Short mmCIF file of C-alpha atoms and ligand atoms in Angstrom, two decimals:
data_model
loop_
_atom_site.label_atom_id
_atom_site.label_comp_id
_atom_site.label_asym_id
_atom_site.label_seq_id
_atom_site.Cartn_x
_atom_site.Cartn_y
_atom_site.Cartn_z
CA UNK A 84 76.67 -56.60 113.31
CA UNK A 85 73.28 -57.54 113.76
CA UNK A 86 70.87 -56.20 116.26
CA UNK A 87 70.47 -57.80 119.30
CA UNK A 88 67.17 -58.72 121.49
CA UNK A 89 66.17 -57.76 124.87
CA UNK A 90 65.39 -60.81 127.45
CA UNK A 91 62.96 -60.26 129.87
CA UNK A 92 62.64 -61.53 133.47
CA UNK A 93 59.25 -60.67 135.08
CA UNK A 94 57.47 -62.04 138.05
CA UNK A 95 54.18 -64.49 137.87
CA UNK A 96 52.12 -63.51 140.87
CA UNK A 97 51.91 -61.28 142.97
CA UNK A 98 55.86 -60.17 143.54
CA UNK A 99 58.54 -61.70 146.03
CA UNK A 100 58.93 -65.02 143.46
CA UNK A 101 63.06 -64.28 143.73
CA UNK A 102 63.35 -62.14 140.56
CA UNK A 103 66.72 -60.95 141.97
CA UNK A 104 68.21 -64.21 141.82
CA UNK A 105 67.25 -65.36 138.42
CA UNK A 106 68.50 -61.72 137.04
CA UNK A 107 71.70 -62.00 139.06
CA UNK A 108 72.33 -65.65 137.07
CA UNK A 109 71.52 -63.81 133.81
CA UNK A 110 73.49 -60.65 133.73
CA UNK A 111 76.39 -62.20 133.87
CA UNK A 112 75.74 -62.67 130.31
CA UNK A 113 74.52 -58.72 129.63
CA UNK A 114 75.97 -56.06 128.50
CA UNK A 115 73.54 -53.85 130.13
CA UNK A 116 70.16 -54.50 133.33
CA UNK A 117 67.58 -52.46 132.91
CA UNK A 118 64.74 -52.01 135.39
CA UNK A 119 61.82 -50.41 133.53
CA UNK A 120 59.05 -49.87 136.36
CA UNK A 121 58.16 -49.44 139.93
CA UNK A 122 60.21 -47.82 142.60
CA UNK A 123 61.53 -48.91 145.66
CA UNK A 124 58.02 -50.73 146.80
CA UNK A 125 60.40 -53.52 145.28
CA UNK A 126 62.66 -55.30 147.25
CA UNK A 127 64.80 -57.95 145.31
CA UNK A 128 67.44 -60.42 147.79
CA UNK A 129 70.50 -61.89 146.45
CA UNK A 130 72.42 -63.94 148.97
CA UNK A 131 76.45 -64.13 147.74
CA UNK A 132 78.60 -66.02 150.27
CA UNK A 133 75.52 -66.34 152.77
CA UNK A 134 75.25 -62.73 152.91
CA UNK A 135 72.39 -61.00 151.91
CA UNK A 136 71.97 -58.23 149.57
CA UNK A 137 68.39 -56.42 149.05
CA UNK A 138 67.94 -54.25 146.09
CA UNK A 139 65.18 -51.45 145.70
CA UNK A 140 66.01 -49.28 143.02
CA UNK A 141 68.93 -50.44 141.34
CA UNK A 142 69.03 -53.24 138.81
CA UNK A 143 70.59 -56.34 140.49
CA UNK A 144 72.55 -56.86 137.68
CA UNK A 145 74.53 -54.30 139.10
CA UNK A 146 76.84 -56.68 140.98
CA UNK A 147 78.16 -58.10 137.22
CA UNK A 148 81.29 -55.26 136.99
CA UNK A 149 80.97 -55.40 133.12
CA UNK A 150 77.41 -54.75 133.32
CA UNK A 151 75.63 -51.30 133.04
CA UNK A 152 72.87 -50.82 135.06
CA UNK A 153 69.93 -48.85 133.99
CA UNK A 154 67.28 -47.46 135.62
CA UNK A 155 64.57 -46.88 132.80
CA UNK A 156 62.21 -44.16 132.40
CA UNK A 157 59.61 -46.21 133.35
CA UNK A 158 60.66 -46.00 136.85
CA UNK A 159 59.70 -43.48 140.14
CA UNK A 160 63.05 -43.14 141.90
CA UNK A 161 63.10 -41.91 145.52
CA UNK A 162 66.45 -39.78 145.80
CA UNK A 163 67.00 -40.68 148.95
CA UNK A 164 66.44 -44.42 149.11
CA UNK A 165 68.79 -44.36 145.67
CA UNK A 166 71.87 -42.31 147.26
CA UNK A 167 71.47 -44.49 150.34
CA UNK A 168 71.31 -47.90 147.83
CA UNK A 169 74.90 -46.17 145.96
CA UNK A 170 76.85 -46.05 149.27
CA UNK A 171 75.64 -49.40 151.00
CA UNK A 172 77.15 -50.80 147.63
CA UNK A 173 79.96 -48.80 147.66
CA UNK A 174 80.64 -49.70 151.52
CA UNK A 175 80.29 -53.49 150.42
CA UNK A 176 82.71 -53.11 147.49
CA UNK A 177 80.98 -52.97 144.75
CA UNK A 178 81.33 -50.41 142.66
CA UNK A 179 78.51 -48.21 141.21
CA UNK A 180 80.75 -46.49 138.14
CA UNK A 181 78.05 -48.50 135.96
CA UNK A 182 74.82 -46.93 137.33
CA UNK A 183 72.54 -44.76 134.25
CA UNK A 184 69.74 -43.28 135.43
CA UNK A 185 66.80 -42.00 133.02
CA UNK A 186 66.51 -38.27 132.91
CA UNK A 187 63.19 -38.91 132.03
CA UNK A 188 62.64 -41.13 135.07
CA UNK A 189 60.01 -39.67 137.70
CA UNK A 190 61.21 -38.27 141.45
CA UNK A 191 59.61 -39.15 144.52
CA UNK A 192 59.06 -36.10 147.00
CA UNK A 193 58.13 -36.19 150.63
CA UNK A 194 54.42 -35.17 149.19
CA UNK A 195 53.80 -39.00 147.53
CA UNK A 196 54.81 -40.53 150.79
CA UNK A 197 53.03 -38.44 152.99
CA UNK A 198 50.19 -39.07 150.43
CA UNK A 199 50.01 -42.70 150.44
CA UNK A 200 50.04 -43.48 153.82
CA UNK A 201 47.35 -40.60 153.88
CA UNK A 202 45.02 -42.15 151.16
CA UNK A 203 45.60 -45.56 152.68
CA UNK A 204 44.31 -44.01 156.03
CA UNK A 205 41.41 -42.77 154.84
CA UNK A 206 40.34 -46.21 153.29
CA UNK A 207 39.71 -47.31 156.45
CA UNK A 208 38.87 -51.28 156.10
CA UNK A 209 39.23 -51.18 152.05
CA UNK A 210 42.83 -50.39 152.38
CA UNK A 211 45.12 -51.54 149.31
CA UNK A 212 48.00 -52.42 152.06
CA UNK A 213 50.80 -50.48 150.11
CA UNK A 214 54.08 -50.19 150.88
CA UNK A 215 53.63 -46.52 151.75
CA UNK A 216 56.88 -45.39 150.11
CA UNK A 217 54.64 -42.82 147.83
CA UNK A 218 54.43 -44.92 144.45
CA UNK A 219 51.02 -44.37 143.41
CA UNK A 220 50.54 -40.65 143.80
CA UNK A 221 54.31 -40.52 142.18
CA UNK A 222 52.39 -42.16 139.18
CA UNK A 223 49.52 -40.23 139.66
CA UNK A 224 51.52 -36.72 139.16
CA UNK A 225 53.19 -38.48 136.26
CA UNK A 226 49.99 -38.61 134.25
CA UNK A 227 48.47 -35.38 135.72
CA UNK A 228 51.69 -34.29 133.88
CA UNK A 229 53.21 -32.30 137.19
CA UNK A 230 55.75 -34.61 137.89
CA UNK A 231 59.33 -33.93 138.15
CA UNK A 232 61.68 -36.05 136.25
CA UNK A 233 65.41 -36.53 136.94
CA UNK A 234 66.18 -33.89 134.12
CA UNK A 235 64.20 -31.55 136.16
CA UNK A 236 65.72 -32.19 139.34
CA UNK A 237 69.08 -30.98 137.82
CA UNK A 238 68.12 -27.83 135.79
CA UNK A 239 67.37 -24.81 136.61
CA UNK A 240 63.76 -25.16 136.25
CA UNK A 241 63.75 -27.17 139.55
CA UNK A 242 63.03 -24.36 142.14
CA UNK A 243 60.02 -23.94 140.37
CA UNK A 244 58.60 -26.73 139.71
CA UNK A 245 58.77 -27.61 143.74
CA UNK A 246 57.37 -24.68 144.92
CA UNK A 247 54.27 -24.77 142.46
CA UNK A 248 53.87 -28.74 143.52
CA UNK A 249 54.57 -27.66 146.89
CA UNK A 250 51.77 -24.67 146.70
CA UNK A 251 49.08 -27.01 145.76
CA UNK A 252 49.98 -30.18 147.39
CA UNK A 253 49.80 -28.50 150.95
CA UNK A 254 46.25 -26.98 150.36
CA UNK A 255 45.32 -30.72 150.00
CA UNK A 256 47.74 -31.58 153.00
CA UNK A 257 45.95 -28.28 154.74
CA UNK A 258 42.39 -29.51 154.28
CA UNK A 259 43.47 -32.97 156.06
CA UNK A 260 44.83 -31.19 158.74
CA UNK A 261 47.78 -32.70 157.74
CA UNK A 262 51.49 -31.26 158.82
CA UNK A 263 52.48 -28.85 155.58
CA UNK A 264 55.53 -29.76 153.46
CA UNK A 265 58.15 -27.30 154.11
CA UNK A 266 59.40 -26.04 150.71
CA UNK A 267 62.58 -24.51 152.24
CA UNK A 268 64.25 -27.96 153.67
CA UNK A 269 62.67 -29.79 150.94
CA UNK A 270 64.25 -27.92 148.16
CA UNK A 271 67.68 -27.71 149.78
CA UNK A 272 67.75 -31.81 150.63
CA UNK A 273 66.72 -32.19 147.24
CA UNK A 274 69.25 -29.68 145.58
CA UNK A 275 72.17 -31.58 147.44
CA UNK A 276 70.48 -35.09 146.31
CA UNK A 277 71.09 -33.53 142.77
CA UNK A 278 74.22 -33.10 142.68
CA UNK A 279 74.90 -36.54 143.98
CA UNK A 280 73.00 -38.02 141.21
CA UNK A 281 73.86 -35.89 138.20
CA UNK A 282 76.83 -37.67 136.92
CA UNK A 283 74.28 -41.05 136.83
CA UNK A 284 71.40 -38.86 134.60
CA UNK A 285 71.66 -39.79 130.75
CA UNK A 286 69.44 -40.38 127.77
CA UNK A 287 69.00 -44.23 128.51
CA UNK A 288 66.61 -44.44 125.46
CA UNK A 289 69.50 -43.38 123.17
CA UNK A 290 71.75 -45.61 124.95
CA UNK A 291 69.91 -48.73 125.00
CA UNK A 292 69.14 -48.32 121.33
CA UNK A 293 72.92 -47.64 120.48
CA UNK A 294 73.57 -50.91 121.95
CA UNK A 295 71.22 -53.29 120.69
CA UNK A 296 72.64 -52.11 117.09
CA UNK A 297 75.73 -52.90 118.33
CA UNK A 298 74.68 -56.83 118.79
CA UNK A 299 75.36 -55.97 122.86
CA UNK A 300 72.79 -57.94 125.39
CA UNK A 301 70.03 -56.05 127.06
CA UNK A 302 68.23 -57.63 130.17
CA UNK A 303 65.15 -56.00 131.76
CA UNK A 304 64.69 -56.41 135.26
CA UNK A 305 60.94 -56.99 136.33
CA UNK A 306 59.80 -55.40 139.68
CA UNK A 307 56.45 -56.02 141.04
CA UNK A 308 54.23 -58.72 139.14
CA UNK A 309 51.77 -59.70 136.46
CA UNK A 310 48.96 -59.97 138.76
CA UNK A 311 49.58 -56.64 140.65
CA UNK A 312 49.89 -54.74 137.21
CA UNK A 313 47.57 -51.68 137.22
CA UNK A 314 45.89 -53.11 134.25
CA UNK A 315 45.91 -56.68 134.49
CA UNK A 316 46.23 -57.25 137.64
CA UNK A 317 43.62 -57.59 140.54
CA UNK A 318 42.82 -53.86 140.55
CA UNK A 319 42.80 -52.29 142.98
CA UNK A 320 44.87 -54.07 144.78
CA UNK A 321 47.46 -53.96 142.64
CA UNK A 322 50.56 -51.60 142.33
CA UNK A 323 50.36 -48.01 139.97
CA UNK A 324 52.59 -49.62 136.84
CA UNK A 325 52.31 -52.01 134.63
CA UNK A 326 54.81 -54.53 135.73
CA UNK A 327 53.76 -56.80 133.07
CA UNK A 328 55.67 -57.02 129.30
CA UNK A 329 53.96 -53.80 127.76
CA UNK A 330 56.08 -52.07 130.90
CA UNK A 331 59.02 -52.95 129.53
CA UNK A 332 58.36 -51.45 126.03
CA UNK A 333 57.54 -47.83 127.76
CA UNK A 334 59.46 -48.26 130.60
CA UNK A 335 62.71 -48.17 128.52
CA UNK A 336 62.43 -47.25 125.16
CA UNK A 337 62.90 -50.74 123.44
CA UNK A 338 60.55 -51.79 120.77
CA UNK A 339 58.10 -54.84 121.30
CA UNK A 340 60.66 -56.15 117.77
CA UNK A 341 63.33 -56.20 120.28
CA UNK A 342 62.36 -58.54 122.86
CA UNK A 343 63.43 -62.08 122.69
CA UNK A 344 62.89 -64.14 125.84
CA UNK A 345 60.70 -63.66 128.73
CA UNK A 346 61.43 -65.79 131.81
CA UNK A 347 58.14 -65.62 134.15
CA UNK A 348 59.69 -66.37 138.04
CA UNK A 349 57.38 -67.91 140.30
CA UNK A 350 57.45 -70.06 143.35
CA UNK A 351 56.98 -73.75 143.64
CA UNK A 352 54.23 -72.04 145.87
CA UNK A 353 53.20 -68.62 145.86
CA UNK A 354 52.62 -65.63 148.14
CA UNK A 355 50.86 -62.24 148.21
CA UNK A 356 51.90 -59.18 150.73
CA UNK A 357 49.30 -56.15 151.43
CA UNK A 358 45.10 -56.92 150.94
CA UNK A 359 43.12 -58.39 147.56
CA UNK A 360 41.66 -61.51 146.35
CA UNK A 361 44.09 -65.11 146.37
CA UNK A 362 42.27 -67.91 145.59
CA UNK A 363 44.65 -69.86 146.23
CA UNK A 364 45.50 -68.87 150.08
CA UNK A 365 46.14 -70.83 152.68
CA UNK A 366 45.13 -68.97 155.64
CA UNK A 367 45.86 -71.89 158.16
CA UNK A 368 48.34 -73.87 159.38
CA UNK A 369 49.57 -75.00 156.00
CA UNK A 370 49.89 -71.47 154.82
CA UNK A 371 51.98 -70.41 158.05
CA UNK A 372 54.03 -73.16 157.85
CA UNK A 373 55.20 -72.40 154.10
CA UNK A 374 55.31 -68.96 155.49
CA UNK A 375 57.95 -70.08 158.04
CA UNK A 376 60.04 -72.30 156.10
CA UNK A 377 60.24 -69.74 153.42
CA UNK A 378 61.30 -67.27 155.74
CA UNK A 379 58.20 -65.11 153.69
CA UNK A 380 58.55 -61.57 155.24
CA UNK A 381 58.64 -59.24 152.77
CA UNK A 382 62.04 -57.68 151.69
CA UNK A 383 60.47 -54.13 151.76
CA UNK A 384 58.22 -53.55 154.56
CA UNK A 385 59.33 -56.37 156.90
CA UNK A 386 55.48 -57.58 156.94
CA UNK A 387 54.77 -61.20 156.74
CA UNK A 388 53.63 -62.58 153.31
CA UNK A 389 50.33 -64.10 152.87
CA UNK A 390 51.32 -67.75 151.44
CA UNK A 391 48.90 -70.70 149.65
CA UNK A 392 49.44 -73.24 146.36
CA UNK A 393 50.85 -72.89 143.62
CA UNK A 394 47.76 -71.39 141.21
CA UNK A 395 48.34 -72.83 137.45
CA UNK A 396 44.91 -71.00 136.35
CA UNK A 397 46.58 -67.94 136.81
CA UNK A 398 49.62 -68.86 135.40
CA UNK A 399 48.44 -69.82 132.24
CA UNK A 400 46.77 -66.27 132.08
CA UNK A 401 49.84 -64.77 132.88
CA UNK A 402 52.09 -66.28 130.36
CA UNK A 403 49.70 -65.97 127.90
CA UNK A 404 49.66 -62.40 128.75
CA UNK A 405 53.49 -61.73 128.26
CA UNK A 406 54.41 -63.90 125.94
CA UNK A 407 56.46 -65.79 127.84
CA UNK A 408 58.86 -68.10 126.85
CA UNK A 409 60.97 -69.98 129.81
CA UNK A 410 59.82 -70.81 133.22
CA UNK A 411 61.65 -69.79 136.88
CA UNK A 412 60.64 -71.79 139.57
CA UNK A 413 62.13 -71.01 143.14
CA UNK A 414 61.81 -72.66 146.03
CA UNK A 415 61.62 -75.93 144.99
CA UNK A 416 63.31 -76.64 148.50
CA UNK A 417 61.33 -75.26 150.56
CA UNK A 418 57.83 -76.77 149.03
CA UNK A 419 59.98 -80.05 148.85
CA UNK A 420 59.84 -79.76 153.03
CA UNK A 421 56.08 -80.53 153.29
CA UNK A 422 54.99 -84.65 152.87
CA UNK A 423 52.02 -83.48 150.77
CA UNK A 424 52.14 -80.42 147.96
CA UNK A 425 48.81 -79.35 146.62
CA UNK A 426 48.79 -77.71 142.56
CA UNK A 427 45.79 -75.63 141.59
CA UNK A 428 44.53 -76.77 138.46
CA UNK A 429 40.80 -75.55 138.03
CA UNK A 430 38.60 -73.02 139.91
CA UNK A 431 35.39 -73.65 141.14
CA UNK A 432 32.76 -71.29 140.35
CA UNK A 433 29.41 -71.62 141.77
CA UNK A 434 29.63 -74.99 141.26
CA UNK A 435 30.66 -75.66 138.04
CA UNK A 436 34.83 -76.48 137.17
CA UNK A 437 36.38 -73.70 135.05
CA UNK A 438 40.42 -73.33 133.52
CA UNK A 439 39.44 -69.83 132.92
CA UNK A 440 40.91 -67.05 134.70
CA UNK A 441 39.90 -63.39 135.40
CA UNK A 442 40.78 -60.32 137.39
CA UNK A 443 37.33 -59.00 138.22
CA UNK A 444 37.34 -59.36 141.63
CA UNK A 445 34.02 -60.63 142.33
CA UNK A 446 35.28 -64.16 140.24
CA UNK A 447 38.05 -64.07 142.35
CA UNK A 448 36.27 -63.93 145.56
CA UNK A 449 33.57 -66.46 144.42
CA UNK A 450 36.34 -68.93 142.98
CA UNK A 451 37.58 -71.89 145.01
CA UNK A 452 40.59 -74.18 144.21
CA UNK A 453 40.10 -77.76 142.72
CA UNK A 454 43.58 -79.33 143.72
CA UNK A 455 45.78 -82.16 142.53
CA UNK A 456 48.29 -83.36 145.28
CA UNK A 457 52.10 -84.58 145.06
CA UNK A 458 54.15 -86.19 147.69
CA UNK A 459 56.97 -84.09 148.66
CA UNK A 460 59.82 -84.94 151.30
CA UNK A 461 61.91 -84.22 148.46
CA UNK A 462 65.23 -83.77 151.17
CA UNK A 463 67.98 -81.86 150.59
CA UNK A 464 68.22 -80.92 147.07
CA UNK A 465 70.46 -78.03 146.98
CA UNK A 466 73.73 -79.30 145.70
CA UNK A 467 71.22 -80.52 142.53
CA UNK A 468 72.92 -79.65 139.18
CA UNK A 469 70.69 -81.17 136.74
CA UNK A 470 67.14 -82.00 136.33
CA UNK A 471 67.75 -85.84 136.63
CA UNK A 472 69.61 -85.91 139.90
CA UNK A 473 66.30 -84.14 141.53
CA UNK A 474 64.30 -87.58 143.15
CA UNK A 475 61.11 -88.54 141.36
CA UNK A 476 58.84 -86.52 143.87
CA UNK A 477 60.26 -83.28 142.57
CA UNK A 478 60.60 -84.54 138.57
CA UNK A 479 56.67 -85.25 139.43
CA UNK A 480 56.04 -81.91 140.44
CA UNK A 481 57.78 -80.18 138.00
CA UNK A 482 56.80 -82.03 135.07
CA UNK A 483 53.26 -81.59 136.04
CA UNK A 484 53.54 -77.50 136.04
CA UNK A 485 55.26 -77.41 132.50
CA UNK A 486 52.54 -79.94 130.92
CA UNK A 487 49.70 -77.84 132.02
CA UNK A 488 51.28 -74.53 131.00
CA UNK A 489 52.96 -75.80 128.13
CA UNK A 490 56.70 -73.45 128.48
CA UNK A 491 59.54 -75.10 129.55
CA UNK A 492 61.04 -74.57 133.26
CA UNK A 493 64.10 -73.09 132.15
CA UNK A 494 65.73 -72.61 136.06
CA UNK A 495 64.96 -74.38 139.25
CA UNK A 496 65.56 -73.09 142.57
CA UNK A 497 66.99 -75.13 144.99
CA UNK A 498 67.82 -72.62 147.49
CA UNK A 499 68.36 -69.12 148.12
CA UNK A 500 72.33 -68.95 147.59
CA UNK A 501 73.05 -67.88 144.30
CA UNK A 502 74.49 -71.12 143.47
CA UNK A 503 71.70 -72.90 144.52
CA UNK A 504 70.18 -72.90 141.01
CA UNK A 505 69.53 -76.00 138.26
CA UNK A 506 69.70 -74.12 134.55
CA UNK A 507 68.16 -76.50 131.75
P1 GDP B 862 62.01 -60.72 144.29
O1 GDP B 862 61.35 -59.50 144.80
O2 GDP B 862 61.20 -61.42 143.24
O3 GDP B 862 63.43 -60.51 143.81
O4 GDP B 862 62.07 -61.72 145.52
P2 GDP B 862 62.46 -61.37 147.06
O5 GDP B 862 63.93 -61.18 147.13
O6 GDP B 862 61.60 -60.30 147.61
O7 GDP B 862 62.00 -62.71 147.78
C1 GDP B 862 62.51 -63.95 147.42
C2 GDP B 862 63.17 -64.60 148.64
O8 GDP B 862 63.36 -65.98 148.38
C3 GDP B 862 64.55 -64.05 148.95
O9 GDP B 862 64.74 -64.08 150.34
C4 GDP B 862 65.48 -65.03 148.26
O10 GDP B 862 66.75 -65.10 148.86
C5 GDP B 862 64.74 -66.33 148.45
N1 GDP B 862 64.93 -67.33 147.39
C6 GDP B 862 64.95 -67.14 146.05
N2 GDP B 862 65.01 -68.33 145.42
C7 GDP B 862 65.02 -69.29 146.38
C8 GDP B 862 65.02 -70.72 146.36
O11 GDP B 862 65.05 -71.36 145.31
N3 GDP B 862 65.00 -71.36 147.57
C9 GDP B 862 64.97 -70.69 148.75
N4 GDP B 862 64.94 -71.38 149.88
N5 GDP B 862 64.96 -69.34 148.80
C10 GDP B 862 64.97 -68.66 147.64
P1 IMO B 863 59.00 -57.04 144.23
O1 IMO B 863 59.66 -56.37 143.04
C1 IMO B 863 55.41 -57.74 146.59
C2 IMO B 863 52.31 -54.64 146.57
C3 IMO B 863 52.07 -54.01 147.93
C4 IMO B 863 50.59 -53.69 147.82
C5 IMO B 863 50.45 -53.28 146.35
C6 IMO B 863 50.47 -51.75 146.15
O2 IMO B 863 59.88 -57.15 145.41
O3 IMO B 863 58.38 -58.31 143.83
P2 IMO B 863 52.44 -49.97 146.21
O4 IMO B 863 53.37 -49.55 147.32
O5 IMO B 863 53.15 -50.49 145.01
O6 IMO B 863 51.45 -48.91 145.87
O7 IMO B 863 51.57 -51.20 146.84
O8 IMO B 863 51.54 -53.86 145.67
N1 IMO B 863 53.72 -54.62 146.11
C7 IMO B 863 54.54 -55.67 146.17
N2 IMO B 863 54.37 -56.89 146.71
N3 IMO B 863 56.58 -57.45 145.97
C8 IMO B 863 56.76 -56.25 145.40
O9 IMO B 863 57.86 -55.96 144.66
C9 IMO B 863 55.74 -55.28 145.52
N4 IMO B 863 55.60 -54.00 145.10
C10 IMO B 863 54.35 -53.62 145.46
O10 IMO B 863 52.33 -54.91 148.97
O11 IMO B 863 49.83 -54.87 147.99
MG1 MG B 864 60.64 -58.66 146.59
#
């Protein structure tokens, strides 16, 4: 038996392109869904029937009963937000027997929440606009190497470990004049969060190697996106992981030998939530419009998503980036609802026309789109199976996006049902 590869799906922009969907089509063919980074700032939809599920923490692969779900190492899991995840599935009827989570994955603690939405307080004006569910200082602990993983959380080292984090965490909290974590409730909520989620803790980096020797089908779950990645992304508004490919390799465990394809999702537009630099924004009537027939409010935090063009400058950076080797595009509906579709194709920089694209946020600020329009009306294109039986206005579109970027569009959404997908 030969060894098998690990396809990737990750997100273009900045997050929300409809991951979910595009991982739900594709595990039906896995063995094993991984997600490798992030936490529950994520919030991935799948709509089955016309009802709508929204994932956090748990790969949406989840739903495929012969698939195991993973969550990778990579990952910050909040206990609380996971246990809550297990029974809404449960209630719904689908079973969660397949659920591995890393021992070596990160905990979130009442601390990293209350320290978010303190940091983001005390940027005043400059705030990043996170989704205040304690990712970053999770990461932050992680590297200041007093984090507490999941194999922690079920040993007998955990009393411990909490009440040293606890110790120093609330003489920060104190000199804030912030309320004080309470290490007595803390510990026993977390103790009984434990034992809910023991039988789910395993070595996933043994596991997912064991199974790529046996030729079974691995496929990581992106959260987050390429241009909120913590190094390539527009820092610092960006997100504490790197949700980009190199995420995936130390996020589970997998080599950079095993990857085979990576699918980049975006949006036949594209949307940003929380603060930072989008040159391609439409903050007008254009841009609320796309907002509303998108229904673009984010999954997580309810807020409503900044929306503009679709930005092919930054694409081509971002597939360059992660190697990718198949196109997503969602929303090819909803885009298709306006008469006239704009496509970013250069940036203007103090006057001169550039293809090149970079994070540093003063060329973001100073760039301006140079645009090439498309007539849209493309009317109801949802029960679409192929490429050819979309009408010329979307073929137009589409073929303009894959010339310029040069990787085939693999999938084409057509709307948000799960069946509402063309597959090339
Ligand atoms: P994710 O975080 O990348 O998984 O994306 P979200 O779930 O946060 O946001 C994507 C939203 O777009 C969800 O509400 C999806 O149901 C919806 N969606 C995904 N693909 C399509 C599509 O092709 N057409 C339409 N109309 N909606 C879509
Ligand atoms: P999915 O997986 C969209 C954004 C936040 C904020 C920045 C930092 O659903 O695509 P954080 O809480 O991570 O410290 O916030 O990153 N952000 C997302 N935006 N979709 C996401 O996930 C996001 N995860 C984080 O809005 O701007
Ligand atoms: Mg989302």
């Amino acid at each position: 038996m030969s060894r098998s590869k690990v396809d990737v799906v990750l997100g273009g922009f900045y997050g929300d392109e409809g991951k979910g969907k595009i991982i739900d089509y594709l595990s039906k063919d896995a063995d094993i869904a991984v997600r490798c980074s992030g936490g529950n700032n994520a919030g991935h939809t799948i709509e089955v029937d016309g009802k709508k599920f929204a994932f956090h923490l748990i790969p949406s692969g989840i739903f495929n009963k012969n698939t195991l779900a993973v969550i990778g190492n990579g990952v910050v899991i909040d206990p609380k937000v996971l246990i809550e995840e297990i029974n809404d599935l449960k209630e719904n009827g689908v079973s969660v027997d397949n659920l591995r989570i890393s021992d070596k994955a990160h905990i979130i603690f009442p601390y990293h929440t209350e320290m978010d939405k303190l940091l983001e307080e005390n940027r005043g004006s400059n705030k990043i606009g996170t989704t205040a569910r304690g990712i970053g200082p999770a990461y932050c602990d992680k590297y200041e190497r007093c984090g507490i993983r999941a194999e922690d959380l079920i040993s007998d080292r955990f009393e411990e470990l909490l009440t040293f984090n606890i110790k120093n965490k609330n003489k920060i909290f104190e000199a804030y004049n912030h309320e004080l974590i309470d290490l007595e409730s803390t510990l026993a909520t977390y103790k009984e969060y434990a034992k809910v989620l023991k039988p789910y803790i395993v070595d996933t980096i043994t596991l997912l190697h064991d199974a790529l020797d046996s030729g079974k089908k691995i496929l990581c779950e992106g959260a987050q996106a390429t241009l909120l990645d913590i190094d390539f992304g527009s820092y610092p508004f960006v997100t504490s992981s790197n949700p980009s490919i190199g995420g995936v390799c130390t996020g589970s465990g997998v080599s950079a030998k095993d990857i085979g394809e990576v699918y980049c999702v975006v949006k036949a537009y594209s949307s940003r939530v929380g603060a930072g630099p989008y040159v391609t924004e439409q903050n007008n009537e254009i841009g609320d419009l796309i907002r509303e027939l998108g229904h673009e409010y984010g999954t997580t935090t309810k807020r409503p998503r900044r929306c503009g063009w679709l930005d092919l400058v930054a694409l081509k950076y971002v597939v360059r980036l992660n190697g990718v080797t198949g196109l997503a595009i969602n929303h090819v509906d909803t885009i298709g609802k306006l008469d006239k579709i704009k496509l970013c194709v250069a940036y203007n920089r103090e006057g001169k026309e550039t293809t090149d694209f970079s994070t540093n946020t003063d060329f973001l600020n100073n760039s301006y789109g140079i645009y090439e329009e498309f007539d849209g009306n493309f009317g109801d294109i949802s029960n679409c199976k192929t490429f050819d039986e979309l009408p010329e206005n979307a073929k137009k579109y589409l073929n303009r996006i894959e010339e310029y970027i040069g990787v085939p569009v693999k999938f084409i959404g057509t709307g948000a049902g799960r069946e509402n997908m063309i597959i090339r």
